[in-house]
Coordinates of C-alpha atoms in Angstrom, one line a residue:
M257 CA 23.1 -72.3 -62.7
K258 CA 26.4 -74.1 -62.1
R259 CA 29.4 -72.2 -60.9
T260 CA 32.4 -72.9 -63.1
A261 CA 36.1 -72.2 -62.7
R262 CA 39.4 -72.9 -64.4
A263 CA 42.3 -74.8 -62.7
F264 CA 45.9 -75.5 -63.4
W265 CA 46.8 -79.3 -63.4
I266 CA 50.0 -81.2 -63.9
G267 CA 48.8 -83.7 -66.4
A268 CA 52.1 -85.7 -66.3
P269 CA 55.6 -84.8 -65.1
G270 CA 56.8 -81.8 -67.1
H271 CA 53.4 -81.0 -68.7
G272 CA 50.8 -78.5 -67.3
E273 CA 47.4 -77.7 -68.6
I274 CA 44.3 -75.6 -67.8
R275 CA 41.1 -77.5 -67.1
D276 CA 37.5 -76.4 -66.7
V277 CA 35.9 -77.4 -63.5
V278 CA 32.4 -77.3 -62.1
L279 CA 32.2 -76.1 -58.5
P280 CA 29.9 -77.6 -55.9
D281 CA 27.2 -75.5 -54.2
P282 CA 28.6 -74.2 -51.0
A283 CA 27.3 -75.6 -47.7
E284 CA 26.3 -73.3 -44.8
D285 CA 29.8 -73.4 -43.3
E286 CA 31.6 -72.9 -46.6
V287 CA 32.8 -69.9 -48.7
V288 CA 33.1 -69.2 -52.4
V289 CA 36.4 -67.5 -53.1
R290 CA 37.4 -65.7 -56.3
S291 CA 41.2 -65.7 -56.7
L292 CA 43.0 -62.5 -57.0
W293 CA 46.6 -63.8 -56.8
S294 CA 48.5 -67.0 -56.3
G295 CA 52.1 -67.7 -55.9
V296 CA 54.4 -70.4 -57.4
S297 CA 56.8 -71.6 -54.7
R298 CA 59.6 -72.4 -57.1
G299 CA 61.4 -75.0 -55.0
T300 CA 58.6 -77.3 -54.0
E301 CA 56.2 -76.7 -57.0
T302 CA 58.9 -77.2 -59.6
L303 CA 59.9 -80.4 -57.9
V304 CA 56.3 -81.6 -58.1
F305 CA 56.1 -80.4 -61.7
R306 CA 59.2 -82.5 -62.6
G307 CA 57.7 -85.6 -60.9
G308 CA 60.4 -85.7 -58.2
V309 CA 58.3 -86.5 -55.2
P310 CA 59.5 -89.9 -53.8
E311 CA 56.8 -92.6 -53.6
N312 CA 57.3 -92.9 -49.8
Q313 CA 56.6 -89.2 -49.4
H314 CA 53.4 -89.0 -51.5
A315 CA 51.2 -88.8 -48.4
T316 CA 53.5 -86.4 -46.5
M317 CA 53.8 -84.0 -49.5
R318 CA 50.0 -83.7 -50.2
A319 CA 48.8 -80.1 -50.2
P320 CA 45.7 -79.4 -48.1
F321 CA 43.4 -79.1 -51.2
Q322 CA 45.4 -81.2 -53.7
E323 CA 43.4 -83.2 -56.2
G324 CA 44.9 -86.2 -57.9
D325 CA 48.0 -88.1 -56.9
F326 CA 51.8 -87.8 -57.6
P327 CA 53.3 -87.9 -60.1
G328 CA 50.2 -86.9 -62.0
P329 CA 47.6 -85.9 -63.0
V330 CA 47.6 -83.7 -59.9
K331 CA 46.4 -80.2 -59.0
Y332 CA 49.0 -78.8 -56.6
G333 CA 49.7 -75.5 -54.9
Y334 CA 49.2 -73.7 -51.6
L335 CA 49.6 -69.9 -52.0
N336 CA 46.3 -68.3 -52.9
V337 CA 44.8 -65.0 -52.1
G338 CA 41.2 -64.1 -53.1
V339 CA 38.0 -62.3 -52.1
V340 CA 35.1 -64.1 -50.5
E341 CA 32.0 -63.8 -52.7
E342 CA 29.6 -66.0 -50.7
G343 CA 29.6 -67.4 -47.2
P344 CA 29.2 -66.2 -43.6
E345 CA 28.5 -62.5 -43.3
R346 CA 31.7 -61.8 -41.4
L347 CA 33.7 -63.0 -44.4
V348 CA 31.8 -61.8 -47.4
G349 CA 33.9 -59.2 -49.2
R350 CA 37.0 -59.9 -47.2
T351 CA 40.4 -60.6 -48.8
V352 CA 41.6 -64.0 -47.5
F353 CA 44.6 -66.3 -47.8
C354 CA 44.0 -70.0 -48.4
L355 CA 46.3 -73.0 -49.0
Y356 CA 44.6 -73.7 -52.3
P357 CA 46.1 -74.5 -55.7
H358 CA 46.0 -72.3 -58.8
Q359 CA 42.3 -71.9 -59.7
T360 CA 40.2 -69.0 -60.6
R361 CA 37.4 -69.7 -58.1
Y362 CA 36.9 -72.4 -55.4
V363 CA 34.7 -73.6 -52.5
V364 CA 36.3 -74.4 -49.2
P365 CA 35.2 -74.6 -45.5
A366 CA 35.1 -71.1 -43.9
S367 CA 37.7 -72.4 -41.4
A368 CA 40.2 -72.9 -44.2
V369 CA 40.6 -69.2 -45.0
T370 CA 42.4 -66.5 -43.0
P371 CA 41.5 -62.9 -43.4
V372 CA 44.4 -60.7 -44.7
P373 CA 45.1 -57.7 -42.4
D374 CA 44.3 -54.3 -43.9
S375 CA 47.9 -53.4 -43.5
V376 CA 49.0 -56.2 -46.0
P377 CA 48.4 -55.7 -49.8
A378 CA 46.7 -58.7 -51.4
G379 CA 49.6 -59.2 -53.8
R380 CA 52.1 -59.5 -50.9
A381 CA 49.9 -61.9 -49.0
V382 CA 50.7 -64.7 -51.4
L383 CA 54.0 -65.0 -49.4
A384 CA 52.1 -66.0 -46.2
G385 CA 52.7 -69.7 -46.6
T386 CA 56.5 -69.3 -47.0
V387 CA 56.8 -66.7 -44.2
E388 CA 54.8 -69.3 -42.0
T389 CA 57.6 -71.8 -42.8
A390 CA 60.2 -69.2 -41.7
V391 CA 58.2 -68.6 -38.5
N392 CA 58.2 -72.3 -37.7
A393 CA 61.9 -72.6 -38.6
L394 CA 62.8 -69.9 -36.1
W395 CA 60.7 -71.4 -33.4
D396 CA 62.8 -74.6 -34.0
A397 CA 66.1 -72.8 -34.2
A398 CA 65.4 -70.4 -31.2
P399 CA 68.1 -67.8 -32.1
L400 CA 69.5 -65.7 -29.3
V401 CA 70.3 -62.1 -29.0
G402 CA 73.8 -61.5 -30.4
D403 CA 74.0 -64.8 -32.4
R404 CA 76.2 -65.0 -35.5
I405 CA 73.9 -66.5 -38.1
A406 CA 74.2 -67.5 -41.8
V407 CA 71.3 -68.4 -44.1
V408 CA 72.7 -70.6 -46.8
G409 CA 70.4 -70.6 -49.9
G410 CA 68.8 -67.4 -51.1
G411 CA 65.6 -68.9 -52.4
M412 CA 62.1 -68.1 -51.2
V413 CA 62.4 -69.9 -47.9
G414 CA 65.9 -68.7 -47.1
C415 CA 65.1 -65.1 -47.9
S416 CA 62.0 -65.3 -45.7
V417 CA 64.1 -66.6 -42.8
A418 CA 66.7 -63.9 -43.3
A419 CA 64.0 -61.2 -43.4
L420 CA 62.7 -62.3 -40.0
L421 CA 66.2 -62.7 -38.5
A422 CA 67.0 -59.1 -39.6
R423 CA 64.5 -58.0 -36.8
F424 CA 66.4 -59.8 -34.0
P425 CA 68.5 -57.4 -31.8
G426 CA 72.2 -57.7 -32.0
V427 CA 72.5 -60.6 -34.4
R428 CA 74.9 -60.8 -37.3
V429 CA 72.9 -62.2 -40.3
Q430 CA 74.4 -63.0 -43.6
L431 CA 72.6 -64.5 -46.6
V432 CA 74.9 -66.9 -48.5
D433 CA 74.2 -67.8 -52.1
A434 CA 76.1 -68.8 -55.3
D435 CA 74.1 -66.3 -57.3
P436 CA 75.5 -62.8 -56.9
S437 CA 72.2 -61.2 -58.0
R438 CA 70.8 -62.2 -54.6
A439 CA 72.9 -59.4 -53.0
K440 CA 70.3 -56.9 -54.0
I441 CA 67.6 -58.9 -52.3
A442 CA 69.7 -59.2 -49.2
E443 CA 70.2 -55.5 -49.2
A444 CA 66.4 -54.9 -49.5
L445 CA 65.8 -57.2 -46.6
G446 CA 68.4 -55.5 -44.4
V447 CA 70.9 -58.3 -44.1
G448 CA 74.5 -58.9 -45.3
F449 CA 75.4 -61.0 -48.4
A450 CA 78.3 -63.3 -49.4
L451 CA 79.2 -65.8 -52.0
P452 CA 79.8 -69.2 -50.4
A453 CA 83.6 -68.9 -50.5
D454 CA 83.5 -65.5 -48.8
A455 CA 80.9 -66.3 -46.1
L456 CA 81.7 -65.4 -42.4
G457 CA 82.4 -68.3 -40.2
D458 CA 82.2 -69.0 -36.5
C459 CA 78.4 -69.1 -36.7
D460 CA 76.3 -70.2 -33.8
L461 CA 73.5 -71.1 -36.2
V462 CA 73.3 -71.8 -39.9
V463 CA 69.9 -72.1 -41.6
H464 CA 70.3 -74.2 -44.7
A465 CA 67.8 -73.8 -47.5
S466 CA 69.8 -74.3 -50.8
A467 CA 68.6 -77.9 -51.4
T468 CA 72.1 -78.8 -52.5
E469 CA 74.8 -81.1 -51.1
Q470 CA 77.4 -78.4 -51.6
G471 CA 75.3 -75.9 -49.6
L472 CA 74.8 -78.3 -46.7
T473 CA 78.5 -79.1 -46.6
R474 CA 79.3 -75.3 -46.6
A475 CA 76.8 -74.8 -43.8
L476 CA 78.7 -77.2 -41.6
E477 CA 81.9 -75.5 -42.4
L478 CA 80.6 -72.2 -41.2
L479 CA 79.7 -73.4 -37.7
T480 CA 81.5 -72.6 -34.5
A481 CA 82.0 -75.5 -32.1
E482 CA 78.7 -76.8 -30.7
G483 CA 76.9 -74.9 -33.5
T484 CA 73.7 -76.0 -35.2
V485 CA 72.6 -76.3 -38.8
L486 CA 68.8 -76.1 -39.2
E487 CA 68.0 -78.0 -42.3
L488 CA 65.0 -76.6 -44.3
S489 CA 65.8 -78.1 -47.7
W490 CA 63.6 -80.7 -49.4
Y491 CA 65.7 -83.0 -51.6
G492 CA 62.9 -85.1 -53.1
D493 CA 64.3 -88.3 -54.4
R494 CA 68.0 -87.1 -54.5
K495 CA 70.7 -88.6 -52.3
V496 CA 72.9 -86.4 -50.2
S497 CA 76.5 -87.1 -49.0
L498 CA 78.0 -85.2 -46.1
P499 CA 81.5 -85.0 -44.5
L500 CA 80.6 -86.4 -41.1
G501 CA 84.1 -87.5 -40.4
E502 CA 86.9 -85.0 -39.9
A503 CA 86.0 -82.6 -37.1
F504 CA 82.2 -83.2 -37.1
H505 CA 82.2 -85.1 -33.8
S506 CA 85.1 -83.4 -32.0
R507 CA 83.4 -80.0 -32.6
R508 CA 80.0 -81.5 -31.5
L509 CA 78.1 -80.1 -34.4
V510 CA 74.3 -80.5 -34.8
I511 CA 72.2 -81.0 -37.8
R512 CA 68.5 -80.5 -37.1
S513 CA 65.5 -80.9 -39.4
S514 CA 62.5 -78.5 -39.5
Q515 CA 59.3 -78.9 -41.5
V516 CA 56.2 -76.7 -41.6
G517 CA 53.9 -79.7 -41.6
T518 CA 54.1 -79.8 -37.8
V519 CA 54.0 -76.8 -35.4
S520 CA 57.4 -76.6 -33.7
P521 CA 57.3 -78.7 -30.5
V522 CA 58.7 -75.7 -28.6
R523 CA 55.5 -73.8 -29.5
A524 CA 53.1 -76.8 -29.1
N525 CA 50.6 -74.4 -27.5
R526 CA 50.2 -72.6 -30.8
S527 CA 47.7 -73.7 -33.5
Y528 CA 48.3 -73.9 -37.2
A529 CA 45.7 -71.1 -37.7
G530 CA 47.6 -68.9 -35.1
R531 CA 50.9 -69.5 -36.8
L532 CA 49.5 -68.5 -40.2
A533 CA 47.8 -65.4 -38.7
L534 CA 51.2 -64.4 -37.3
A535 CA 52.8 -64.8 -40.7
L536 CA 50.2 -62.6 -42.3
D537 CA 50.8 -59.9 -39.6
L538 CA 54.6 -60.0 -40.3
L539 CA 53.8 -59.3 -44.0
A540 CA 53.0 -55.7 -43.2
D541 CA 56.7 -55.1 -43.8
P542 CA 57.1 -53.7 -47.3
A543 CA 60.7 -55.1 -47.5
L544 CA 59.2 -58.5 -48.1
D545 CA 58.1 -57.3 -51.6
A546 CA 61.6 -58.1 -52.6
L547 CA 60.7 -61.8 -52.6
V548 CA 58.2 -61.4 -55.5
T549 CA 60.5 -61.5 -58.5
G550 CA 58.1 -62.1 -61.4
E551 CA 54.4 -61.9 -62.4
S552 CA 52.3 -63.6 -65.1
D553 CA 48.7 -64.2 -66.0
F554 CA 47.0 -67.4 -64.9
E555 CA 46.5 -68.6 -68.5
E556 CA 50.3 -68.6 -68.9
L557 CA 51.0 -71.2 -66.3
P558 CA 51.3 -74.2 -68.7
D559 CA 54.1 -72.4 -70.5
L560 CA 55.6 -70.8 -67.3
L561 CA 56.2 -73.9 -65.2
P562 CA 58.6 -75.6 -67.5
R563 CA 60.6 -72.4 -67.7
L564 CA 60.7 -72.1 -63.9
A565 CA 61.6 -75.7 -63.5
S566 CA 64.5 -75.4 -66.0
G567 CA 65.8 -72.2 -64.4
E568 CA 65.2 -70.3 -67.7
V569 CA 63.0 -67.9 -65.6
P570 CA 64.9 -67.2 -62.4
A571 CA 62.5 -66.6 -59.5
L572 CA 61.9 -66.6 -55.8
C573 CA 58.1 -66.2 -55.7
H574 CA 56.5 -65.9 -59.1
R575 CA 53.1 -64.2 -58.7
V576 CA 50.1 -65.2 -60.8
R577 CA 47.4 -62.7 -61.7
Y578 CA 43.7 -63.7 -62.2
P579 CA 41.1 -62.2 -64.4
H580 CA 37.8 -61.2 -62.9
I581 CA 36.0 -64.1 -64.6
G582 CA 35.7 -67.8 -64.2

């Protein structure tokens, strides 16, 4: 008897649909996972949904278990938590995280799943991929005790970075966002908050994650001399202009990119698996529940994605529930 499942596909830019799929029989080194939760990473996934991935970035932007190609039809996503139904004895019955799209059940190599620690609720574990991005960013940024730091952009990635920075001793951390409602999230994470015009300056480090030209410009303005902006934003096919005249050179400012697709060179001795396992361990902190700002059933995804992409539904991580079928 064939195993079946249901999967969310972007049929064409701006149009989502649920498709029936037939699963392959698992090989000896594979697992069958039934999804419990998945997460919609609003920034990246809505960009993909709109068809905004530049052609020269199609290969770079591929998710590990993506099917189809940009701009569509494509099955895309990478925040999935489920329970192993079949596979090696050490994994059967375990709750696991996998970089898999939105699908009710799937078959992957056993090496592609990471057990979720008992201290982390399954619903919170959907944040693992984004917290992993934050871990890599802080490896790149290498903040020091006592640093003055701003995180510009209170989206899912920015808030994850701020949450980890809140644990550093002696640092001044401020989350900066144009949306005043982000103040409550900042408070839950244990960091300060400011609107862009009110942000504290003289920063040794600014992590930029707003994906806006205005945000990156403000990030540069907040730096002290010799300070660094760590750029985490993904702009897709948009052009960005920056004020690199004025005092940019005389103040010896730095703009540095960071991207989770490569383990930070300063931690080249760490593996992708080890980095993800660390992110899952960090999710034992219940303060990170503040990053989950909405929840819907799997079957609602075709109606939900256009509303997330348009901003009608404001969200950091929108969590998707799965029925115990399919």
